[in-house]
Amino acid sequence: EKEGGKRGEAALAMVVLAACVKEFVVSALRLDQRVDGRRLFDARRLNIKIAREDGAAEVQLGQTHVMSVVSAQVAQPYQERPNEGTLVIYTEFSPMADPSFEPGRPGEYAVELGRLIDRGLRESRAVDMESLCILAGKAIWSLRVDIHILDNGGNLVDAANIAALAALLSFRRPDCSIGGPDGQDITIHPPEMREPLPLIIHHLPIAVSFAFFGDGELVVMDPSFKEELVMGGRLTVFVNNHGDICAIQKGGGIGVTPSEILRCLRIAFAKAADITSSLKKAVEAYEIERTQRKIRRHKIVYSKELVKSSVKKEVEMKDAIPGLEPRNLPASYHDMFKFEDIGMEDTSSDDDSEEGDDSESDEENALKLKDTVTSQPRLGHSDLNIGESDLLSVKLERKEICTGHLENEVTENKDHVFRPQSVLDAVKSKRKNKR
């Protein structure tokens, strides 16, 4: 009995508060003013944010915050429409958004919101349902749009509709193929194998809501939470940017004249154009970001072994043929590998240890070698078309020159690769002087 008495007192307090708020709101509207400072047909600030994941979007309309998520699964089609997919709208009202929302079974307002969004999207044929067919009469894509109310600041219909459209525009379904001996096997390819496909959306039905006060002579667009508490009637129209009326729903007991409805439609068309532009800009920014992520993800990254092998060949080539400089190779890579790693001797220390009478002759030989090398064209391994086997041949020729076994056979490789004669002669001369 005590709990029942407390609930009755709370309900009575709400009625008294609603009456006070109604009187204040209506008196302000008669002076062409609104509680939040807007004019009669001004909308609140709209912010559309599309998440990194495909098919998720958040919309904030003033203090109203709504999130929408789109998912898809393979299902069987309806018998009366065997070649069309399905689109289902689910709404979830959290008690965190409004104390009047109760968890568990959806209330009357949640069911009405889901049906209204479904009328605006599915019955207007905004989404191409035939493109969701995988195998006629056997398998189709079933789309599910989950709308979560995060904060109720009024006009949930418009915010939920924009969130659903943004999620559908950013959604990508997996690609699939038909195969098998009888052509009845369905293969769904993961995103790593094939790029997911976007939905085909013919037009964007935008919801624009109006609230009526008094005897219907006072009309405002995009009502706030306090205005919804005291309004006498509501009109929601779904229009697109092409001038089509997709759906209309009138609620409440206040009657509306046809001229007032036509006036609301003209205002709705102008507002729908602005919302459509905002939606397209948000989706375009998302597509650019998604493309950049895709480029970074598919960027070619060479493994450490491949880099090591490439640098090793470059160092061998440079050591085998003096004056042959590797191209497009950072200087830090030359210090990564020593000559011992490729089975060759480092003779730089021998050059530094030369002293006495031989230093003068070494200086002259070095100058001659420099003149000879600089007179030759700068060749890269791509210009010589040298393969791994040819590189080994050059390395063996260099070792044989150093040991003096083949002093008279340094002219040209027996294979198709040409060895610069002047460069090899200079190497042979330098080695003889050192010995």
Short mmCIF file of C-alpha atoms in Angstrom, two decimals:
data_model
loop_
_atom_site.label_atom_id
_atom_site.label_comp_id
_atom_site.label_asym_id
_atom_site.label_seq_id
_atom_site.Cartn_x
_atom_site.Cartn_y
_atom_site.Cartn_z
CA GLU A 1 0.00 0.00 0.00
CA LYS A 2 2.85 2.37 0.80
CA GLU A 3 4.53 1.64 -2.57
CA GLY A 4 1.22 2.17 -4.38
CA GLY A 5 0.76 5.48 -2.61
CA LYS A 6 4.26 6.64 -3.63
CA ARG A 7 3.62 5.74 -7.26
CA GLY A 8 0.33 7.63 -7.23
CA GLU A 9 2.01 10.70 -5.81
CA ALA A 10 4.77 10.51 -8.46
CA ALA A 11 2.17 10.23 -11.22
CA LEU A 12 0.25 13.20 -9.87
CA ALA A 13 3.47 15.24 -9.69
CA MET A 14 4.21 14.41 -13.30
CA VAL A 15 0.73 15.55 -14.37
CA VAL A 16 1.12 18.85 -12.53
CA LEU A 17 4.61 19.33 -14.01
CA ALA A 18 3.34 18.56 -17.52
CA ALA A 19 0.55 21.10 -17.12
CA CYS A 20 3.01 23.78 -16.02
CA VAL A 21 5.41 22.96 -18.86
CA LYS A 22 2.56 22.94 -21.38
CA GLU A 23 1.37 26.36 -20.34
CA PHE A 24 4.90 27.74 -20.54
CA VAL A 25 5.70 26.15 -23.93
CA VAL A 26 2.40 27.20 -25.56
CA SER A 27 2.67 30.76 -24.29
CA ALA A 28 6.20 30.99 -25.70
CA LEU A 29 5.08 29.61 -29.08
CA ARG A 30 2.36 32.24 -29.32
CA LEU A 31 5.19 34.79 -29.17
CA ASP A 32 7.10 32.90 -31.96
CA GLN A 33 9.65 31.66 -29.46
CA ARG A 34 10.73 28.20 -28.36
CA VAL A 35 12.14 26.94 -25.10
CA ASP A 36 15.59 26.19 -26.56
CA GLY A 37 15.83 29.51 -28.42
CA ARG A 38 15.05 28.24 -31.91
CA ARG A 39 12.51 29.63 -34.32
CA LEU A 40 9.40 27.65 -35.17
CA PHE A 41 10.82 25.83 -38.20
CA ASP A 42 14.48 25.61 -37.19
CA ALA A 43 16.06 22.20 -36.71
CA ARG A 44 18.66 21.32 -34.14
CA ARG A 45 22.28 20.72 -34.99
CA LEU A 46 22.89 17.43 -36.81
CA ASN A 47 26.08 15.41 -36.39
CA ILE A 48 26.61 12.17 -38.35
CA LYS A 49 29.50 9.90 -37.43
CA ILE A 50 30.19 6.65 -39.28
CA ALA A 51 32.26 4.09 -37.40
CA ARG A 52 35.35 2.33 -38.78
CA GLU A 53 33.44 -0.93 -39.05
CA ASP A 54 31.15 -1.32 -42.02
CA GLY A 55 27.48 -0.77 -41.26
CA ALA A 56 27.67 1.21 -38.00
CA ALA A 57 26.76 4.87 -37.52
CA GLU A 58 25.93 7.33 -34.76
CA VAL A 59 23.67 10.35 -35.14
CA GLN A 60 23.28 13.20 -32.71
CA LEU A 61 20.37 15.56 -33.24
CA GLY A 62 20.56 18.15 -30.51
CA GLN A 63 20.47 16.16 -27.28
CA THR A 64 19.07 13.08 -29.02
CA HIS A 65 21.70 10.38 -29.55
CA VAL A 66 20.99 7.26 -31.65
CA MET A 67 23.24 4.46 -32.89
CA SER A 68 22.40 2.06 -35.72
CA VAL A 69 24.11 -1.19 -36.74
CA VAL A 70 23.41 -3.23 -39.88
CA SER A 71 24.12 -6.96 -40.13
CA ALA A 72 23.38 -9.59 -42.76
CA GLN A 73 22.94 -13.33 -42.84
CA VAL A 74 21.92 -15.95 -45.39
CA ALA A 75 18.30 -17.04 -45.04
CA GLN A 76 15.50 -18.60 -47.04
CA PRO A 77 13.24 -16.23 -48.99
CA TYR A 78 9.49 -15.93 -48.61
CA GLN A 79 7.46 -18.10 -50.93
CA GLU A 80 5.59 -15.15 -52.43
CA ARG A 81 8.90 -13.35 -53.15
CA PRO A 82 11.52 -16.00 -53.91
CA ASN A 83 14.02 -13.64 -55.57
CA GLU A 84 13.99 -10.78 -53.03
CA GLY A 85 15.92 -10.25 -49.84
CA THR A 86 14.48 -9.02 -46.56
CA LEU A 87 14.96 -5.95 -44.38
CA VAL A 88 13.99 -6.01 -40.70
CA ILE A 89 14.10 -3.09 -38.24
CA TYR A 90 14.67 -3.64 -34.52
CA THR A 91 14.65 -0.90 -31.89
CA GLU A 92 16.15 -1.00 -28.41
CA PHE A 93 15.22 1.56 -25.77
CA SER A 94 17.69 1.70 -22.92
CA PRO A 95 16.69 3.02 -19.48
CA MET A 96 19.86 5.13 -19.62
CA ALA A 97 18.32 7.12 -22.47
CA ASP A 98 15.09 7.91 -20.63
CA PRO A 99 13.84 6.83 -17.18
CA SER A 100 10.45 6.08 -18.71
CA PHE A 101 11.98 3.30 -20.86
CA GLU A 102 11.83 -0.11 -19.23
CA PRO A 103 14.25 -2.93 -20.10
CA GLY A 104 13.04 -6.19 -21.53
CA ARG A 105 9.97 -6.31 -23.71
CA PRO A 106 9.72 -3.30 -26.08
CA GLY A 107 7.03 -0.81 -25.23
CA GLU A 108 4.37 0.77 -27.37
CA TYR A 109 6.59 3.67 -28.44
CA ALA A 110 9.42 1.30 -29.43
CA VAL A 111 7.08 -0.79 -31.59
CA GLU A 112 5.65 2.35 -33.22
CA LEU A 113 9.13 3.70 -33.96
CA GLY A 114 10.24 0.43 -35.55
CA ARG A 115 7.15 0.24 -37.77
CA LEU A 116 7.51 3.85 -38.84
CA ILE A 117 11.16 3.43 -39.86
CA ASP A 118 10.22 0.21 -41.65
CA ARG A 119 7.53 2.01 -43.64
CA GLY A 120 9.94 4.74 -44.65
CA LEU A 121 12.75 2.39 -45.76
CA ARG A 122 11.32 -0.94 -46.82
CA GLU A 123 7.90 -0.02 -48.22
CA SER A 124 9.35 2.89 -50.19
CA ARG A 125 11.67 0.40 -51.94
CA ALA A 126 14.71 2.47 -51.06
CA VAL A 127 16.93 -0.62 -50.88
CA ASP A 128 17.07 -2.87 -53.94
CA MET A 129 15.82 -6.16 -52.54
CA GLU A 130 16.40 -8.15 -55.73
CA SER A 131 20.14 -7.49 -55.49
CA LEU A 132 20.09 -9.38 -52.17
CA CYS A 133 19.06 -12.63 -53.89
CA ILE A 134 21.78 -15.32 -53.95
CA LEU A 135 19.87 -18.27 -55.39
CA ALA A 136 16.22 -17.78 -56.33
CA GLY A 137 13.89 -19.72 -54.07
CA LYS A 138 16.76 -21.06 -51.96
CA ALA A 139 18.98 -18.39 -50.41
CA ILE A 140 18.87 -14.63 -49.98
CA TRP A 141 20.56 -12.00 -47.82
CA SER A 142 18.50 -10.95 -44.82
CA LEU A 143 19.40 -7.46 -43.56
CA ARG A 144 18.85 -6.53 -39.94
CA VAL A 145 18.98 -2.92 -38.74
CA ASP A 146 19.36 -2.55 -34.97
CA ILE A 147 18.55 0.95 -33.70
CA HIS A 148 19.79 1.74 -30.19
CA ILE A 149 18.46 4.83 -28.39
CA LEU A 150 21.31 6.21 -26.31
CA ASP A 151 19.77 9.50 -25.20
CA ASN A 152 16.21 10.73 -25.67
CA GLY A 153 16.22 14.44 -26.33
CA GLY A 154 13.08 14.41 -28.48
CA ASN A 155 12.20 13.56 -32.09
CA LEU A 156 13.54 10.02 -32.07
CA VAL A 157 11.96 9.25 -35.45
CA ASP A 158 14.10 11.68 -37.43
CA ALA A 159 17.34 10.74 -35.64
CA ALA A 160 16.69 7.00 -35.95
CA ASN A 161 15.86 7.33 -39.65
CA ILE A 162 19.09 9.22 -40.39
CA ALA A 163 21.13 6.70 -38.36
CA ALA A 164 19.59 3.78 -40.25
CA LEU A 165 20.31 5.39 -43.62
CA ALA A 166 23.92 6.15 -42.67
CA ALA A 167 24.45 2.56 -41.52
CA LEU A 168 22.93 1.15 -44.73
CA LEU A 169 25.07 3.43 -46.90
CA SER A 170 28.27 2.30 -45.17
CA PHE A 171 27.38 -1.41 -45.00
CA ARG A 172 29.23 -3.99 -47.11
CA ARG A 173 27.95 -7.52 -47.54
CA PRO A 174 30.29 -10.44 -48.32
CA ASP A 175 30.65 -11.49 -51.92
CA CYS A 176 29.40 -14.96 -52.83
CA SER A 177 29.51 -17.28 -55.83
CA ILE A 178 27.49 -20.23 -57.12
CA GLY A 179 29.21 -23.46 -58.08
CA GLY A 180 29.14 -27.20 -57.75
CA PRO A 181 28.14 -29.88 -60.25
CA ASP A 182 24.47 -28.89 -60.14
CA GLY A 183 25.07 -25.16 -59.67
CA GLN A 184 23.43 -25.16 -56.24
CA ASP A 185 26.49 -24.77 -53.99
CA ILE A 186 26.92 -21.34 -52.41
CA THR A 187 30.37 -20.10 -51.45
CA ILE A 188 30.67 -17.00 -49.27
CA HIS A 189 34.06 -15.38 -49.69
CA PRO A 190 35.76 -13.66 -46.74
CA PRO A 191 36.83 -10.02 -47.07
CA GLU A 192 40.47 -11.11 -47.42
CA MET A 193 39.64 -13.06 -50.57
CA ARG A 194 37.14 -10.74 -52.25
CA GLU A 195 36.13 -7.17 -51.62
CA PRO A 196 32.69 -6.90 -49.94
CA LEU A 197 29.92 -5.32 -51.96
CA PRO A 198 27.88 -2.22 -51.00
CA LEU A 199 24.11 -2.18 -51.00
CA ILE A 200 22.17 -0.76 -53.93
CA ILE A 201 20.11 2.15 -52.59
CA HIS A 202 17.84 3.91 -55.08
CA HIS A 203 16.92 6.95 -53.00
CA LEU A 204 17.14 8.31 -49.45
CA PRO A 205 13.76 8.74 -47.72
CA ILE A 206 14.28 11.42 -45.05
CA ALA A 207 11.91 11.69 -42.08
CA VAL A 208 10.82 15.19 -41.03
CA SER A 209 8.55 15.56 -38.01
CA PHE A 210 6.23 18.37 -36.96
CA ALA A 211 4.42 18.97 -33.66
CA PHE A 212 1.05 20.73 -33.25
CA PHE A 213 -0.11 22.69 -30.22
CA GLY A 214 -3.33 24.38 -29.12
CA ASP A 215 -6.05 23.81 -31.67
CA GLY A 216 -3.56 23.02 -34.46
CA GLU A 217 -2.68 26.59 -35.33
CA LEU A 218 0.78 26.36 -33.71
CA VAL A 219 3.26 24.18 -35.62
CA VAL A 220 6.97 23.55 -34.96
CA MET A 221 9.52 21.38 -36.72
CA ASP A 222 11.89 18.96 -34.95
CA PRO A 223 10.20 19.03 -31.51
CA SER A 224 12.38 18.72 -28.41
CA PHE A 225 11.73 16.45 -25.44
CA LYS A 226 9.75 19.07 -23.49
CA GLU A 227 7.71 19.99 -26.55
CA GLU A 228 6.81 16.34 -27.15
CA LEU A 229 5.48 16.07 -23.60
CA VAL A 230 2.85 18.76 -24.20
CA MET A 231 2.13 18.54 -27.94
CA GLY A 232 -1.38 17.72 -29.06
CA GLY A 233 -0.55 16.08 -32.39
CA ARG A 234 2.32 14.92 -34.54
CA LEU A 235 2.92 14.68 -38.30
CA THR A 236 5.85 12.73 -39.76
CA VAL A 237 6.53 12.75 -43.50
CA PHE A 238 9.14 10.75 -45.44
CA VAL A 239 10.35 12.56 -48.55
CA ASN A 240 13.40 12.21 -50.76
CA ASN A 241 15.55 14.60 -52.73
CA HIS A 242 13.65 13.82 -55.95
CA GLY A 243 10.41 15.41 -54.70
CA ASP A 244 8.64 12.11 -53.90
CA ILE A 245 6.45 11.54 -50.84
CA CYS A 246 7.41 8.11 -49.49
CA ALA A 247 5.18 7.92 -46.39
CA ILE A 248 3.04 10.08 -44.08
CA GLN A 249 1.88 9.34 -40.56
CA LYS A 250 -0.39 11.51 -38.40
CA GLY A 251 -0.71 10.92 -34.68
CA GLY A 252 -2.55 12.64 -31.85
CA GLY A 253 -6.05 13.98 -31.48
CA ILE A 254 -5.61 17.44 -33.01
CA GLY A 255 -6.98 17.79 -36.51
CA VAL A 256 -4.82 19.24 -39.30
CA THR A 257 -6.14 21.04 -42.35
CA PRO A 258 -4.97 20.10 -45.88
CA SER A 259 -3.38 23.51 -46.36
CA GLU A 260 -1.31 22.98 -43.20
CA ILE A 261 -0.18 19.58 -44.46
CA LEU A 262 0.91 21.08 -47.79
CA ARG A 263 2.81 23.74 -45.91
CA CYS A 264 4.60 21.10 -43.86
CA LEU A 265 5.47 19.17 -47.04
CA ARG A 266 7.10 22.22 -48.62
CA ILE A 267 9.21 22.75 -45.51
CA ALA A 268 10.05 19.02 -45.37
CA PHE A 269 11.37 18.98 -48.96
CA ALA A 270 13.74 21.85 -48.20
CA LYS A 271 14.92 20.20 -44.99
CA ALA A 272 15.34 16.79 -46.68
CA ALA A 273 17.73 18.32 -49.22
CA ASP A 274 19.97 19.60 -46.42
CA ILE A 275 19.94 16.28 -44.56
CA THR A 276 20.68 14.36 -47.79
CA SER A 277 23.67 16.61 -48.44
CA SER A 278 24.97 16.01 -44.90
CA LEU A 279 24.53 12.26 -45.32
CA LYS A 280 26.42 12.17 -48.61
CA LYS A 281 29.29 14.23 -47.17
CA ALA A 282 29.60 11.88 -44.18
CA VAL A 283 29.58 8.79 -46.42
CA GLU A 284 32.10 10.35 -48.81
CA ALA A 285 34.48 11.09 -45.93
CA TYR A 286 34.04 7.52 -44.71
CA GLU A 287 34.80 6.10 -48.17
CA ILE A 288 37.99 8.16 -48.40
CA GLU A 289 39.14 6.97 -44.99
CA ARG A 290 38.26 3.38 -45.84
CA THR A 291 40.23 3.56 -49.09
CA GLN A 292 43.26 4.93 -47.28
CA ARG A 293 43.08 2.12 -44.73
CA LYS A 294 42.82 -0.39 -47.55
CA ILE A 295 45.91 1.03 -49.29
CA ARG A 296 47.93 0.86 -46.08
CA ARG A 297 46.71 -2.66 -45.42
CA HIS A 298 47.63 -3.96 -48.88
CA LYS A 299 50.94 -2.11 -49.11
CA ILE A 300 53.74 -4.45 -50.21
CA VAL A 301 56.08 -5.17 -47.33
CA TYR A 302 59.19 -7.16 -48.14
CA SER A 303 60.37 -9.71 -45.61
CA LYS A 304 63.74 -9.46 -43.91
CA GLU A 305 65.10 -12.44 -45.84
CA LEU A 306 64.15 -10.85 -49.16
CA VAL A 307 65.81 -7.57 -48.22
CA LYS A 308 68.91 -9.41 -47.05
CA SER A 309 69.14 -11.39 -50.29
CA SER A 310 68.70 -8.26 -52.40
CA VAL A 311 71.31 -6.29 -50.48
CA LYS A 312 73.71 -9.25 -50.60
CA LYS A 313 73.50 -9.36 -54.38
CA GLU A 314 74.04 -5.62 -54.60
CA VAL A 315 77.17 -5.80 -52.42
CA GLU A 316 78.53 -8.74 -54.42
CA MET A 317 77.98 -6.90 -57.67
CA LYS A 318 79.65 -3.75 -56.42
CA ASP A 319 82.68 -5.71 -55.16
CA ALA A 320 82.96 -7.88 -58.27
CA ILE A 321 82.97 -5.04 -60.80
CA PRO A 322 84.65 -1.82 -59.68
CA GLY A 323 82.74 1.27 -60.70
CA LEU A 324 79.42 -0.58 -60.74
CA GLU A 325 77.22 1.27 -58.26
CA PRO A 326 73.95 -0.30 -57.04
CA ARG A 327 70.94 1.87 -57.68
CA ASN A 328 68.16 2.80 -55.22
CA LEU A 329 70.01 1.29 -52.26
CA PRO A 330 70.25 3.23 -48.97
CA ALA A 331 73.74 3.76 -47.65
CA SER A 332 72.90 2.09 -44.35
CA TYR A 333 72.35 -1.21 -46.15
CA HIS A 334 75.99 -1.42 -47.25
CA ASP A 335 77.15 -1.75 -43.67
CA MET A 336 74.74 -4.56 -42.88
CA PHE A 337 76.77 -7.26 -44.61
CA LYS A 338 80.50 -7.90 -44.58
CA PHE A 339 82.55 -9.50 -47.31
CA GLU A 340 83.04 -12.60 -45.16
CA ASP A 341 79.29 -13.28 -45.34
CA ILE A 342 79.55 -13.95 -49.08
CA GLY A 343 82.85 -15.81 -49.02
CA MET A 344 85.08 -12.94 -50.23
CA GLU A 345 88.06 -11.31 -48.63
CA ASP A 346 88.06 -7.71 -47.50
CA THR A 347 91.26 -6.16 -48.86
CA SER A 348 90.62 -2.66 -47.56
CA SER A 349 92.93 -3.26 -44.58
CA ASP A 350 95.74 -4.30 -46.92
CA ASP A 351 95.48 -1.00 -48.76
CA ASP A 352 95.69 0.96 -45.51
CA SER A 353 98.76 -1.01 -44.32
CA GLU A 354 100.89 -0.17 -47.35
CA GLU A 355 103.80 2.05 -46.33
CA GLY A 356 107.28 3.01 -47.50
CA ASP A 357 108.34 3.00 -51.09
CA ASP A 358 105.22 1.24 -52.32
CA SER A 359 102.90 4.06 -51.17
CA GLU A 360 103.84 6.28 -54.09
CA SER A 361 103.15 3.55 -56.65
CA ASP A 362 99.86 2.72 -54.96
CA GLU A 363 98.84 6.36 -55.21
CA GLU A 364 99.52 6.38 -58.93
CA ASN A 365 97.63 3.11 -59.44
CA ALA A 366 94.70 4.46 -57.48
CA LEU A 367 94.56 7.57 -59.64
CA LYS A 368 94.70 5.47 -62.77
CA LEU A 369 91.98 3.20 -61.46
CA LYS A 370 89.82 6.20 -60.60
CA ASP A 371 90.23 7.70 -64.07
CA THR A 372 89.44 4.37 -65.68
CA VAL A 373 86.33 3.78 -63.61
CA THR A 374 84.95 7.28 -64.00
CA SER A 375 85.40 7.10 -67.74
CA GLN A 376 83.10 4.08 -67.86
CA PRO A 377 79.33 4.55 -67.86
CA ARG A 378 77.51 4.02 -64.59
CA LEU A 379 75.98 0.60 -64.92
CA GLY A 380 73.40 -1.07 -62.75
CA HIS A 381 72.62 -4.74 -62.50
CA SER A 382 69.37 -4.13 -64.37
CA ASP A 383 71.34 -2.63 -67.28
CA LEU A 384 73.69 -5.63 -67.46
CA ASN A 385 70.88 -8.12 -66.99
CA ILE A 386 73.05 -10.09 -64.57
CA GLY A 387 71.46 -13.03 -62.85
CA GLU A 388 72.59 -14.96 -59.78
CA SER A 389 74.61 -17.50 -61.78
CA ASP A 390 76.34 -14.70 -63.72
CA LEU A 391 77.15 -12.95 -60.48
CA LEU A 392 78.86 -16.10 -59.20
CA SER A 393 80.85 -16.24 -62.43
CA VAL A 394 82.02 -12.66 -61.97
CA LYS A 395 83.02 -13.41 -58.39
CA LEU A 396 85.08 -16.43 -59.50
CA GLU A 397 86.77 -14.33 -62.19
CA ARG A 398 87.70 -11.76 -59.57
CA LYS A 399 89.23 -14.42 -57.31
CA GLU A 400 91.15 -15.92 -60.20
CA ILE A 401 92.51 -12.48 -61.12
CA CYS A 402 93.65 -11.97 -57.54
CA THR A 403 95.49 -15.32 -57.44
CA GLY A 404 96.97 -14.85 -60.90
CA HIS A 405 95.67 -18.08 -62.44
CA LEU A 406 93.77 -16.54 -65.34
CA GLU A 407 95.62 -13.36 -66.16
CA ASN A 408 95.16 -13.61 -69.91
CA GLU A 409 91.53 -14.73 -70.03
CA VAL A 410 89.82 -11.62 -68.72
CA THR A 411 88.02 -10.44 -71.79
CA GLU A 412 84.42 -11.50 -71.79
CA ASN A 413 82.23 -13.94 -69.93
CA LYS A 414 81.36 -17.01 -71.95
CA ASP A 415 77.73 -16.37 -71.13
CA HIS A 416 75.63 -13.56 -72.58
CA VAL A 417 76.77 -11.00 -69.98
CA PHE A 418 79.41 -8.51 -71.11
CA ARG A 419 82.24 -7.57 -68.70
CA PRO A 420 83.88 -4.16 -69.21
CA GLN A 421 87.42 -4.92 -70.38
CA SER A 422 89.00 -1.68 -69.13
CA VAL A 423 87.64 -2.19 -65.64
CA LEU A 424 88.97 -5.75 -65.39
CA ASP A 425 92.36 -4.67 -66.73
CA ALA A 426 92.55 -2.01 -64.07
CA VAL A 427 91.78 -4.55 -61.35
CA LYS A 428 94.48 -6.91 -62.67
CA SER A 429 97.05 -4.11 -62.74
CA LYS A 430 96.28 -3.06 -59.21
CA ARG A 431 96.61 -6.60 -57.86
CA LYS A 432 99.96 -7.14 -59.61
CA ASN A 433 101.40 -3.94 -58.13
CA LYS A 434 100.33 -4.96 -54.65
CA ARG A 435 102.01 -8.35 -54.98
#
